[in-house]
């Protein structure tokens, strides 16, 4: 009976996503709508979508696995994300929106010229495809631990659904589904954290158990004694490296597209604040369940047959503590986190193809680029192609035994070129030549390769490569060297052409010019967003509440009251949005009537 309920919940959820994409398909009239919501996104829609795209199933698998083994250290990663959002909200988010562009590569072209644009555009394809595949692989691990699904089957099914709704509905469907999924994820993860704490007698009981099991030293916030290998060394230097890496990446030009769909700079700033609040809340609650798994369910975790059993710790706690019928909903929440990351990457890759890669190719062949409607169709076809590539990469990763997802992510951080540093400094240092950013990226890239391959068996004949260098030293060296090289290009500004200098002046003028929504965009559709998403949320919340009627649950927070908390939260949010949309519609109607009377 319970398994039947879980499958119904998951099937209903996937059907919801497909339905949302079909409804929001009508919002897409051209490529501007398909790639950036026609610049009509409200702050709450953009903020929740931004929040959802900054984490994935990796949070509940790879990061949870680290928390299971090391306690609280992994929260540094997520708190550094919050810090990055603070800088967004205070300064950069409104300025990114004011750039009035569609892709990060477009911004790079405007700031540094076409050569750097092309490098960023092409390298971005490989990077985002790999990251999306990692997220999809992380999701498959989680569902394998909960339901015993085949990892490869999960990758195929979930990947296909994401590709479908991202292809059909574009950015509108991506952000709408992100928003609805956040409404489910937040209350269900709060419930799991509460039940986990109740299980051990509250916060004080948790720390007493940590001490009683001799884990106090191992769970120290900074701990380089217990964890001291090449990739994972939880020292103060590791903490500094991971914080700098995340804050810089969250504020560089590559992060700018998060706010392109917002109505104006003020809405973008509010969206960043909302993402910051949500990320901080997540940092405080997401890693309680894996720690409780270590204290109470370690035997179950260790018995799971996957490459890295601790990565199933969040799933094990959920299975043991959630009310009957709710395990499917926690799987839905994790589906949500992964799909939000994957769908945004698909839409962004399609936008980059249409806006940055195809135009120079068409000019080279002396052909005219298709119009807005034609660009929309190209974007849809490319979304399908990229989705297939991501699924294949995820299937390949699932065959790599012995490497946990956390390790995959750290390796990626070492190997990719350090583009974030010059793309951030370029916002504050105006007088650098057009080649400064690309030169910096190319010069710094070998550092990551050197650090990764150090200590490998095939390099033992090279004296300075015999011992592995720590991950954090590689990151700190890359960041510091990138900053130094970029600054050293300043004297070459005087050799830049007058055309490039005028382009740079225009870039900063545009970035600091507020958006006049009424003149530049025209009519808003806030009411439609509120009413449609409110209706979807209300129906979803009521459907979740129906799980209360599944036999076998008590009336406590670990039973029907817990189900009511989750479903009621979603339904109440939906009702408030419907009421707000209806109120806005009445106010607009009254305003029009007043003008006619005058």
Coordinates of C-alpha atoms in Angstrom, one line a residue:
X1 CA 0.0 0.0 0.0
X2 CA 2.7 2.5 1.0
X3 CA 4.8 1.8 -2.1
X4 CA 1.7 2.4 -4.2
X5 CA 1.2 5.8 -2.6
X6 CA 4.8 6.7 -3.1
X7 CA 4.6 5.9 -6.8
X8 CA 1.3 7.8 -7.2
X9 CA 3.0 10.9 -5.5
X10 CA 6.0 10.8 -7.9
X11 CA 3.8 10.2 -11.0
X12 CA 1.5 13.0 -10.0
X13 CA 4.5 15.3 -9.5
X14 CA 6.0 14.6 -12.9
X15 CA 2.6 15.1 -14.5
X16 CA 2.4 18.5 -12.7
X17 CA 5.6 19.6 -14.2
X18 CA 4.5 18.7 -17.7
X19 CA 1.2 20.4 -17.2
X20 CA 2.9 23.6 -16.0
X21 CA 5.1 23.7 -19.1
X22 CA 2.1 23.3 -21.3
X23 CA 0.3 26.2 -19.5
X24 CA 3.2 28.5 -19.6
X25 CA 4.0 27.7 -23.2
X26 CA 1.4 30.4 -24.2
X27 CA 3.6 33.0 -22.5
X28 CA 6.3 32.4 -25.2
X29 CA 5.8 34.6 -28.3
X30 CA 9.5 34.9 -29.3
X31 CA 13.0 34.1 -28.2
X32 CA 13.0 37.0 -25.7
X33 CA 10.1 35.3 -23.8
X34 CA 11.7 31.8 -24.2
X35 CA 15.1 32.7 -22.8
X36 CA 14.4 35.5 -20.2
X37 CA 10.6 35.6 -19.5
X38 CA 10.3 38.7 -21.6
X39 CA 11.9 40.6 -18.7
X40 CA 8.6 40.4 -16.8
X41 CA 9.6 38.1 -13.9
X42 CA 8.5 39.2 -10.5
X43 CA 11.0 39.3 -7.6
X44 CA 9.4 36.3 -5.9
X45 CA 9.5 34.2 -9.0
X46 CA 13.1 35.1 -9.9
X47 CA 14.2 34.9 -6.2
X48 CA 12.8 31.4 -5.6
X49 CA 14.1 30.2 -9.0
X50 CA 17.6 31.6 -8.2
X51 CA 17.5 29.8 -4.8
X52 CA 16.5 26.5 -6.4
X53 CA 19.1 26.6 -9.1
X54 CA 22.0 27.0 -6.6
X55 CA 21.7 23.5 -5.2
X56 CA 20.6 20.1 -6.4
X57 CA 20.3 16.5 -5.2
X58 CA 24.0 16.8 -4.5
X59 CA 23.1 18.8 -1.4
X60 CA 21.1 15.8 -0.1
X61 CA 23.6 13.2 -1.3
X62 CA 27.2 14.4 -1.7
X63 CA 27.0 17.2 0.8
X64 CA 24.9 15.0 3.2
X65 CA 27.5 12.3 2.9
X66 CA 30.2 14.8 4.0
X67 CA 28.0 15.9 6.9
X68 CA 27.4 12.2 7.9
X69 CA 31.2 11.8 8.2
X70 CA 32.3 15.2 9.3
X71 CA 29.4 17.0 10.9
X72 CA 28.9 20.7 10.4
X73 CA 31.9 21.6 8.2
X74 CA 29.9 21.3 4.9
X75 CA 27.6 24.2 6.0
X76 CA 30.5 26.5 5.1
X77 CA 29.7 25.9 1.4
X78 CA 26.1 27.0 1.8
X79 CA 26.7 29.9 4.1
X80 CA 29.2 31.2 1.6
X81 CA 26.4 31.0 -1.0
X82 CA 24.3 33.2 1.3
X83 CA 27.2 35.7 1.6
X84 CA 27.5 35.7 -2.2
X85 CA 23.8 36.6 -2.5
X86 CA 24.2 39.4 0.0
X87 CA 26.8 41.1 -2.3
X88 CA 24.3 40.4 -5.2
X89 CA 21.5 42.1 -3.4
X90 CA 23.5 45.1 -2.2
X91 CA 25.3 46.0 -5.5
X92 CA 25.5 43.6 -8.4
X93 CA 22.0 42.1 -9.0
X94 CA 20.3 45.4 -10.1
X95 CA 23.3 46.3 -12.3
X96 CA 23.2 42.9 -13.9
X97 CA 19.6 43.4 -14.8
X98 CA 20.4 46.9 -16.1
X99 CA 22.8 45.3 -18.7
X100 CA 19.6 44.3 -20.6
X101 CA 21.1 41.2 -22.0
X102 CA 20.2 37.5 -22.4
X103 CA 23.3 35.4 -21.7
X104 CA 26.5 35.8 -19.7
X105 CA 28.5 35.5 -23.0
X106 CA 26.7 38.5 -24.3
X107 CA 27.8 40.5 -21.3
X108 CA 31.4 39.2 -21.8
X109 CA 31.3 40.4 -25.4
X110 CA 30.1 43.9 -24.3
X111 CA 32.9 44.1 -21.7
X112 CA 35.8 42.3 -23.3
X113 CA 35.0 41.7 -27.0
X114 CA 34.1 38.8 -29.3
X115 CA 37.1 36.6 -28.8
X116 CA 36.6 36.3 -25.0
X117 CA 32.8 35.9 -25.7
X118 CA 33.4 32.9 -27.9
X119 CA 35.8 31.3 -25.4
X120 CA 33.2 31.7 -22.6
X121 CA 30.3 30.5 -24.8
X122 CA 32.0 27.3 -26.0
X123 CA 33.6 26.4 -22.7
X124 CA 30.3 27.0 -20.9
X125 CA 28.6 24.2 -22.9
X126 CA 31.0 21.6 -21.6
X127 CA 31.0 22.9 -18.0
X128 CA 27.2 23.2 -17.6
X129 CA 26.6 19.9 -19.2
X130 CA 28.9 18.2 -16.8
X131 CA 27.5 19.9 -13.7
X132 CA 23.9 19.1 -14.8
X133 CA 24.9 15.5 -15.3
X134 CA 26.4 15.4 -11.8
X135 CA 23.1 16.7 -10.4
X136 CA 21.2 14.1 -12.3
X137 CA 23.5 11.4 -11.1
X138 CA 23.1 12.6 -7.5
X139 CA 19.4 12.4 -7.8
X140 CA 19.6 8.8 -9.1
X141 CA 21.7 7.8 -6.0
X142 CA 19.0 9.2 -3.7
X143 CA 16.1 7.5 -5.3
X144 CA 18.0 4.3 -5.5
X145 CA 18.5 4.4 -1.7
X146 CA 14.9 5.2 -1.0
X147 CA 13.0 3.0 -3.5
X148 CA 15.6 0.6 -4.9
X149 CA 15.2 2.1 -8.4
X150 CA 17.8 1.3 -10.9
X151 CA 20.2 4.3 -11.1
X152 CA 20.3 4.2 -14.9
X153 CA 16.5 4.1 -15.1
X154 CA 16.1 7.1 -12.9
X155 CA 18.6 9.1 -15.0
X156 CA 16.7 8.3 -18.1
X157 CA 13.2 9.0 -16.8
X158 CA 13.9 12.2 -14.8
X159 CA 16.2 13.5 -17.6
X160 CA 13.5 13.0 -20.2
X161 CA 10.9 14.8 -18.2
X162 CA 13.2 17.8 -17.5
X163 CA 14.2 18.0 -21.2
X164 CA 10.5 17.9 -22.2
X165 CA 9.2 20.8 -20.0
X166 CA 12.3 22.9 -20.5
X167 CA 12.0 22.5 -24.3
X168 CA 8.3 23.2 -24.4
X169 CA 7.9 26.0 -22.0
X170 CA 11.3 27.7 -22.0
X171 CA 12.3 30.1 -19.3
X172 CA 8.7 30.7 -18.2
X173 CA 8.2 27.0 -17.5
X174 CA 11.6 26.7 -15.9
X175 CA 11.0 29.4 -13.4
X176 CA 7.4 28.5 -12.8
X177 CA 8.3 24.9 -12.0
X178 CA 11.2 26.1 -9.9
X179 CA 8.8 28.2 -7.8
X180 CA 6.3 25.4 -7.3
X181 CA 9.0 22.9 -6.4
X182 CA 10.4 25.3 -3.8
X183 CA 7.0 25.4 -2.1
X184 CA 7.2 21.6 -1.7
X185 CA 10.9 21.4 -0.8
X186 CA 11.0 24.0 2.0
X187 CA 8.2 22.6 4.2
X188 CA 9.2 18.9 3.7
X189 CA 12.8 19.5 4.6
X190 CA 11.8 21.5 7.6
X191 CA 9.6 18.6 8.7
X192 CA 12.4 16.1 8.2
X193 CA 14.7 18.3 10.4
X194 CA 12.1 18.6 13.1
X195 CA 11.4 14.9 13.2
X196 CA 15.1 14.1 13.3
X197 CA 15.6 16.4 16.3
X198 CA 12.5 15.0 18.1
X199 CA 13.9 11.5 17.6
X200 CA 17.0 12.3 19.6
X201 CA 15.4 14.6 22.2
X202 CA 16.0 18.0 20.6
X203 CA 19.1 20.0 19.9
X204 CA 20.6 19.3 23.4
X205 CA 19.9 15.6 22.9
X206 CA 21.7 15.6 19.6
X207 CA 24.8 17.1 21.1
X208 CA 24.7 14.7 24.0
X209 CA 24.6 11.8 21.6
X210 CA 27.4 13.2 19.6
X211 CA 29.5 13.4 22.7
X212 CA 28.4 10.0 24.0
X213 CA 29.5 8.3 20.7
X214 CA 32.9 10.0 20.7
X215 CA 32.1 12.1 17.7
X216 CA 32.7 15.6 19.1
X217 CA 36.3 15.8 17.8
X218 CA 35.3 14.4 14.4
X219 CA 32.4 16.8 14.1
X220 CA 34.4 19.9 14.8
X221 CA 33.6 22.8 12.5
X222 CA 37.3 23.0 11.4
X223 CA 38.9 19.6 11.4
X224 CA 42.1 18.8 9.4
X225 CA 43.2 16.0 11.7
X226 CA 40.4 13.5 10.9
X227 CA 40.1 14.6 7.3
X228 CA 43.5 15.1 5.6
X229 CA 43.7 13.8 2.1
X230 CA 44.3 15.7 -1.2
X231 CA 40.7 16.7 -2.0
X232 CA 39.1 16.8 1.4
X233 CA 41.0 18.6 4.1
X234 CA 38.7 20.5 6.5
X235 CA 41.3 22.9 7.7
X236 CA 40.9 26.7 8.0
X237 CA 42.6 27.1 4.7
X238 CA 40.1 24.7 3.1
X239 CA 37.3 26.8 4.6
X240 CA 38.8 30.0 3.2
X241 CA 39.3 28.5 -0.2
X242 CA 35.8 27.2 -0.5
X243 CA 34.3 30.5 0.7
X244 CA 36.3 32.6 -1.7
X245 CA 35.5 30.3 -4.6
X246 CA 31.8 30.4 -4.0
X247 CA 31.5 34.2 -3.2
X248 CA 33.5 35.0 -6.4
X249 CA 31.6 32.6 -8.6
X250 CA 28.2 34.0 -7.3
X251 CA 29.2 37.5 -8.2
X252 CA 31.1 37.2 -11.5
X253 CA 29.6 37.9 -14.9
X254 CA 28.8 34.2 -15.3
X255 CA 26.1 34.6 -12.5
X256 CA 24.5 37.6 -14.2
X257 CA 21.8 35.7 -16.1
X258 CA 20.0 34.9 -12.8
X259 CA 18.6 38.4 -12.9
X260 CA 18.1 39.1 -16.6
X261 CA 14.5 38.0 -16.4
X262 CA 13.6 40.4 -13.6
X263 CA 11.4 43.4 -14.3
X264 CA 14.0 45.9 -13.2
X265 CA 17.0 46.4 -10.9
X266 CA 14.9 46.8 -7.8
X267 CA 13.1 43.5 -8.4
X268 CA 16.5 41.9 -9.1
X269 CA 17.8 43.1 -5.7
X270 CA 14.7 41.8 -3.9
X271 CA 15.1 38.5 -5.6
X272 CA 18.7 38.2 -4.4
X273 CA 17.6 39.0 -0.8
X274 CA 14.9 36.3 -1.0
X275 CA 17.5 33.7 -2.3
X276 CA 19.8 34.7 0.5
X277 CA 17.2 34.1 3.2
X278 CA 16.2 30.8 1.7
X279 CA 19.8 29.6 1.4
X280 CA 20.5 30.6 5.0
X281 CA 17.5 28.7 6.2
X282 CA 18.6 25.6 4.2
X283 CA 22.1 25.8 5.6
X284 CA 20.6 25.5 9.1
X285 CA 18.2 22.6 8.5
X286 CA 19.5 20.4 5.7
X287 CA 22.4 18.8 7.5
X288 CA 20.6 17.8 10.7
X289 CA 19.1 14.6 9.1
X290 CA 22.5 13.1 8.0
X291 CA 24.0 13.7 11.4
X292 CA 21.0 12.0 13.0
X293 CA 21.6 9.1 10.5
X294 CA 25.2 8.8 11.8
X295 CA 23.9 8.8 15.4
X296 CA 20.9 6.4 15.0
X297 CA 20.9 4.7 11.7
X298 CA 24.6 4.1 10.8
X299 CA 24.1 0.4 10.3
X300 CA 21.4 1.0 7.7
X301 CA 23.5 3.6 5.9
X302 CA 26.6 1.3 5.8
X303 CA 24.5 -1.5 4.4
X304 CA 23.4 0.4 1.3
X305 CA 25.0 -0.9 -1.9
X306 CA 26.1 2.3 -3.7
X307 CA 29.6 3.7 -4.4
X308 CA 29.6 6.0 -1.4
X309 CA 27.0 4.8 1.2
X310 CA 27.1 8.0 3.4
X311 CA 25.6 9.8 0.5
X312 CA 22.3 8.0 1.2
X313 CA 22.2 9.2 4.8
X314 CA 19.6 11.9 4.3
X315 CA 17.4 9.3 2.5
X316 CA 17.8 6.8 5.4
X317 CA 16.7 9.3 8.0
X318 CA 13.7 10.3 5.8
X319 CA 12.6 6.7 5.4
X320 CA 12.8 6.0 9.1
X321 CA 11.0 9.2 10.4
X322 CA 8.5 10.5 7.8
X323 CA 4.8 9.6 8.1
X324 CA 3.5 6.7 6.0
X325 CA 3.0 7.9 2.4
X326 CA 5.5 10.8 2.7
X327 CA 8.7 9.1 1.4
X328 CA 7.5 9.8 -2.1
X329 CA 7.2 13.5 -1.2
X330 CA 10.8 13.7 0.0
X331 CA 11.8 12.1 -3.3
X332 CA 9.8 14.8 -5.0
X333 CA 11.6 17.5 -3.1
X334 CA 15.0 16.1 -4.2
X335 CA 13.7 15.7 -7.7
X336 CA 12.8 19.4 -7.5
X337 CA 16.3 20.5 -6.5
X338 CA 17.9 18.6 -9.3
X339 CA 15.4 19.5 -12.0
X340 CA 15.8 23.2 -11.1
X341 CA 19.5 23.1 -11.7
X342 CA 19.3 21.0 -14.8
X343 CA 16.4 22.9 -16.5
X344 CA 18.1 26.3 -16.0
X345 CA 21.3 25.0 -17.5
X346 CA 19.4 23.6 -20.6
X347 CA 17.7 27.0 -21.2
X348 CA 20.9 28.9 -20.6
X349 CA 22.8 26.7 -23.1
X350 CA 20.1 27.1 -25.7
X351 CA 20.2 30.9 -25.2
X352 CA 24.0 30.9 -25.6
X353 CA 23.8 29.0 -28.9
X354 CA 21.2 31.4 -30.3
X355 CA 22.7 34.6 -29.0
X356 CA 26.4 34.0 -29.1
X357 CA 27.5 31.0 -31.2
X358 CA 25.2 31.1 -34.2
X359 CA 25.3 34.8 -35.1
X360 CA 29.1 34.8 -36.0
X361 CA 28.6 31.5 -37.9
X362 CA 25.8 33.0 -39.9
X363 CA 27.8 36.1 -40.7
X364 CA 30.7 33.9 -41.7
X365 CA 28.5 32.0 -44.2
X366 CA 26.9 35.4 -45.3
X367 CA 23.4 34.2 -44.3
X368 CA 20.8 36.1 -42.3
X369 CA 20.0 34.9 -38.8
X370 CA 16.4 33.6 -38.3
X371 CA 13.9 36.0 -36.6
X372 CA 12.7 35.8 -33.0
X373 CA 10.3 33.0 -33.8
X374 CA 12.9 31.1 -35.7
X375 CA 15.4 31.6 -32.8
X376 CA 12.8 30.1 -30.4
X377 CA 12.5 27.0 -32.6
X378 CA 16.3 26.6 -32.7
X379 CA 16.4 27.0 -28.9
X380 CA 13.9 24.2 -28.5
X381 CA 15.9 21.8 -30.8
X382 CA 19.1 22.6 -29.0
X383 CA 17.5 22.0 -25.6
X384 CA 16.6 18.5 -26.8
X385 CA 20.2 17.9 -28.0
X386 CA 21.8 19.2 -24.8
X387 CA 19.4 17.2 -22.7
X388 CA 20.4 14.0 -24.4
X389 CA 24.1 14.8 -23.9
X390 CA 23.6 15.4 -20.2
X391 CA 21.7 12.1 -19.8
X392 CA 24.6 10.2 -21.5
X393 CA 27.2 11.9 -19.2
X394 CA 25.2 11.1 -16.1
X395 CA 25.0 7.4 -17.3
X396 CA 28.8 7.4 -17.6
X397 CA 29.3 8.9 -14.2
X398 CA 27.0 6.2 -12.7
X399 CA 29.6 3.6 -13.8
X400 CA 32.5 5.3 -12.0
X401 CA 32.8 3.2 -8.9
X402 CA 34.4 4.5 -5.7
X403 CA 34.1 8.3 -6.4
X404 CA 31.6 10.2 -4.3
X405 CA 29.8 13.2 -5.8
X406 CA 31.5 15.6 -3.4
X407 CA 34.8 14.5 -4.8
X408 CA 33.6 14.9 -8.4
X409 CA 32.6 18.5 -7.6
X410 CA 36.0 19.3 -6.0
X411 CA 37.8 17.9 -9.0
X412 CA 35.7 20.0 -11.3
X413 CA 36.7 23.1 -9.3
X414 CA 40.4 22.3 -9.9
X415 CA 40.2 21.5 -13.6
X416 CA 38.0 24.2 -15.0
X417 CA 39.6 27.5 -16.1
X418 CA 39.3 30.2 -13.4
X419 CA 37.0 32.5 -15.4
X420 CA 35.2 33.9 -12.4
X421 CA 38.1 36.1 -11.1
X422 CA 38.6 38.2 -14.3
X423 CA 34.9 38.3 -15.0
X424 CA 34.4 39.8 -11.5
X425 CA 37.3 42.1 -11.4
X426 CA 36.3 43.4 -14.8
X427 CA 33.2 45.0 -13.2
X428 CA 35.4 47.1 -10.9
X429 CA 38.6 47.6 -12.9
X430 CA 37.7 49.5 -16.0
X431 CA 41.1 50.2 -17.6
X432 CA 42.3 46.8 -18.8
X433 CA 42.8 45.7 -22.4
X434 CA 40.2 43.6 -24.2
X435 CA 42.4 40.5 -24.0
X436 CA 43.0 40.7 -20.2
X437 CA 40.2 38.3 -19.2
X438 CA 41.0 35.6 -21.8
X439 CA 44.8 35.9 -21.1
X440 CA 44.2 35.4 -17.4
X441 CA 42.0 32.3 -17.9
X442 CA 44.5 30.6 -20.2
X443 CA 47.5 31.4 -18.0
X444 CA 45.8 30.1 -14.8
X445 CA 44.3 26.9 -16.3
X446 CA 47.5 24.8 -16.1
X447 CA 47.7 25.4 -12.3
X448 CA 44.6 23.3 -11.7
X449 CA 45.9 20.5 -14.0
X450 CA 49.2 20.5 -12.1
X451 CA 47.5 20.3 -8.7
X452 CA 45.1 17.5 -9.8
X453 CA 47.8 15.3 -11.3
X454 CA 50.3 15.8 -8.6
X455 CA 51.0 12.6 -6.7
X456 CA 49.6 10.4 -9.5
X457 CA 51.6 7.2 -10.2
X458 CA 52.4 8.2 -13.8
X459 CA 54.0 11.4 -12.6
X460 CA 56.3 10.0 -10.0
X461 CA 59.4 10.5 -12.2
X462 CA 58.9 14.3 -11.9
X463 CA 60.5 15.5 -8.6
X464 CA 58.0 18.2 -7.8
X465 CA 55.0 16.0 -8.7
X466 CA 55.7 13.0 -6.4
X467 CA 53.4 14.2 -3.6
X468 CA 49.8 15.3 -4.0
X469 CA 49.1 19.0 -3.4
X470 CA 46.1 19.9 -1.3
X471 CA 42.9 21.0 -3.1
X472 CA 42.6 24.2 -1.2
X473 CA 46.2 25.3 -2.1
X474 CA 45.3 24.7 -5.7
X475 CA 42.2 26.9 -5.5
X476 CA 43.9 29.6 -3.5
X477 CA 46.8 29.7 -5.9
X478 CA 44.4 29.8 -8.9
X479 CA 42.4 32.7 -7.5
X480 CA 45.4 34.7 -6.3
X481 CA 47.3 34.1 -9.6
X482 CA 44.3 35.0 -11.6
X483 CA 43.9 38.3 -9.7
X484 CA 47.6 39.2 -10.1
X485 CA 47.7 38.5 -13.8
X486 CA 44.6 40.5 -14.5
X487 CA 45.9 43.5 -12.5
X488 CA 49.2 43.3 -14.4
X489 CA 47.4 43.9 -17.7
X490 CA 46.3 47.4 -16.5
X491 CA 49.4 49.2 -18.1
X492 CA 48.3 47.8 -21.5
X493 CA 45.1 49.9 -21.4
X494 CA 46.9 52.8 -23.0
X495 CA 47.4 50.6 -26.1
X496 CA 43.7 49.8 -26.5
X497 CA 41.9 51.1 -29.5
X498 CA 39.6 54.1 -29.1
X499 CA 36.7 51.9 -30.3
X500 CA 37.3 49.5 -27.5
X501 CA 37.5 52.3 -24.9
X502 CA 34.2 53.7 -26.1
X503 CA 32.7 50.2 -25.8
X504 CA 33.9 49.9 -22.2
X505 CA 32.4 53.3 -21.4
X506 CA 29.1 52.3 -23.0
X507 CA 29.2 49.0 -20.9
X508 CA 29.5 50.9 -17.6
X509 CA 27.0 53.5 -18.6
X510 CA 24.4 50.9 -19.5
X511 CA 25.1 48.9 -16.3
X512 CA 24.5 52.0 -14.2
X513 CA 21.3 53.2 -16.0
X514 CA 18.1 52.1 -14.2
X515 CA 15.5 50.2 -16.2
X516 CA 12.3 52.1 -17.0
X517 CA 10.0 49.1 -17.2
X518 CA 7.0 51.0 -18.7
X519 CA 9.1 52.4 -21.5
X520 CA 11.4 49.5 -22.2
X521 CA 9.2 46.5 -21.6
X522 CA 5.6 47.8 -21.5
X523 CA 2.8 45.9 -19.8
X524 CA 3.4 43.6 -16.9
X525 CA 1.7 40.2 -16.3
X526 CA 2.1 40.0 -12.5
X527 CA -1.5 39.1 -12.1
X528 CA -1.3 36.1 -14.5
X529 CA 1.8 34.9 -12.7
X530 CA 0.1 35.1 -9.3
X531 CA -3.2 33.5 -10.3
X532 CA -1.8 30.6 -12.4
X533 CA 1.0 29.7 -9.9
X534 CA -1.4 30.2 -7.0
X535 CA -3.9 27.8 -8.6
X536 CA -1.2 25.2 -9.2
X537 CA 0.0 25.6 -5.6
X538 CA -3.5 25.3 -4.1
X539 CA -4.2 22.1 -6.1
X540 CA -0.8 20.6 -5.2
X541 CA -1.3 21.4 -1.5
X542 CA -4.7 19.9 -1.3
X543 CA -3.4 16.7 -3.1
X544 CA -0.6 16.5 -0.5
X545 CA -3.1 16.8 2.3
X546 CA -5.0 13.8 0.9
X547 CA -2.0 11.6 2.1
X548 CA -3.5 12.1 5.6
X549 CA -6.0 9.4 4.7
X550 CA -3.4 6.8 4.1
X551 CA -3.8 4.2 7.0
X552 CA -1.1 3.7 9.6
X553 CA -0.4 7.3 10.7
X554 CA -0.9 8.8 14.1
X555 CA -2.3 12.3 14.6
X556 CA 1.1 13.7 15.8
X557 CA 3.7 15.7 14.0
X558 CA 5.2 12.4 12.9
X559 CA 1.9 11.5 11.3
X560 CA -1.1 13.4 10.0
X561 CA -0.2 16.7 11.5
X562 CA 3.2 16.5 9.7
X563 CA 1.4 15.8 6.4
X564 CA -1.0 18.7 7.1
X565 CA 1.9 21.0 7.8
X566 CA 3.5 20.3 4.4
X567 CA 0.3 20.3 2.3
X568 CA -1.2 23.1 4.3
X569 CA 1.8 25.3 3.7
X570 CA 1.7 24.8 0.0
X571 CA -2.1 25.3 -0.2
X572 CA -2.1 28.4 1.9
X573 CA 0.7 30.0 -0.2
X574 CA -1.4 29.2 -3.3
X575 CA -4.5 30.7 -1.8
X576 CA -2.7 33.9 -0.8
X577 CA -1.3 34.2 -4.3
X578 CA -4.8 33.8 -5.9
X579 CA -6.2 36.4 -3.5
X580 CA -3.3 38.8 -4.3
X581 CA -3.8 38.3 -8.1
X582 CA -7.5 38.9 -7.8
X583 CA -7.0 42.0 -5.7
X584 CA -4.5 43.4 -8.2
X585 CA -6.9 42.7 -11.0
X586 CA -9.7 44.6 -9.1
X587 CA -7.4 47.6 -8.5
X588 CA -6.4 47.8 -12.1
X589 CA -10.0 47.6 -13.2
X590 CA -10.9 50.4 -10.7
X591 CA -8.0 52.5 -12.0
X592 CA -9.1 52.1 -15.6
X593 CA -12.7 53.0 -14.6
X594 CA -11.5 56.1 -12.8
X595 CA -9.5 57.3 -15.8
X596 CA -12.6 56.8 -18.1
X597 CA -14.7 58.9 -15.6
X598 CA -12.2 61.7 -15.7

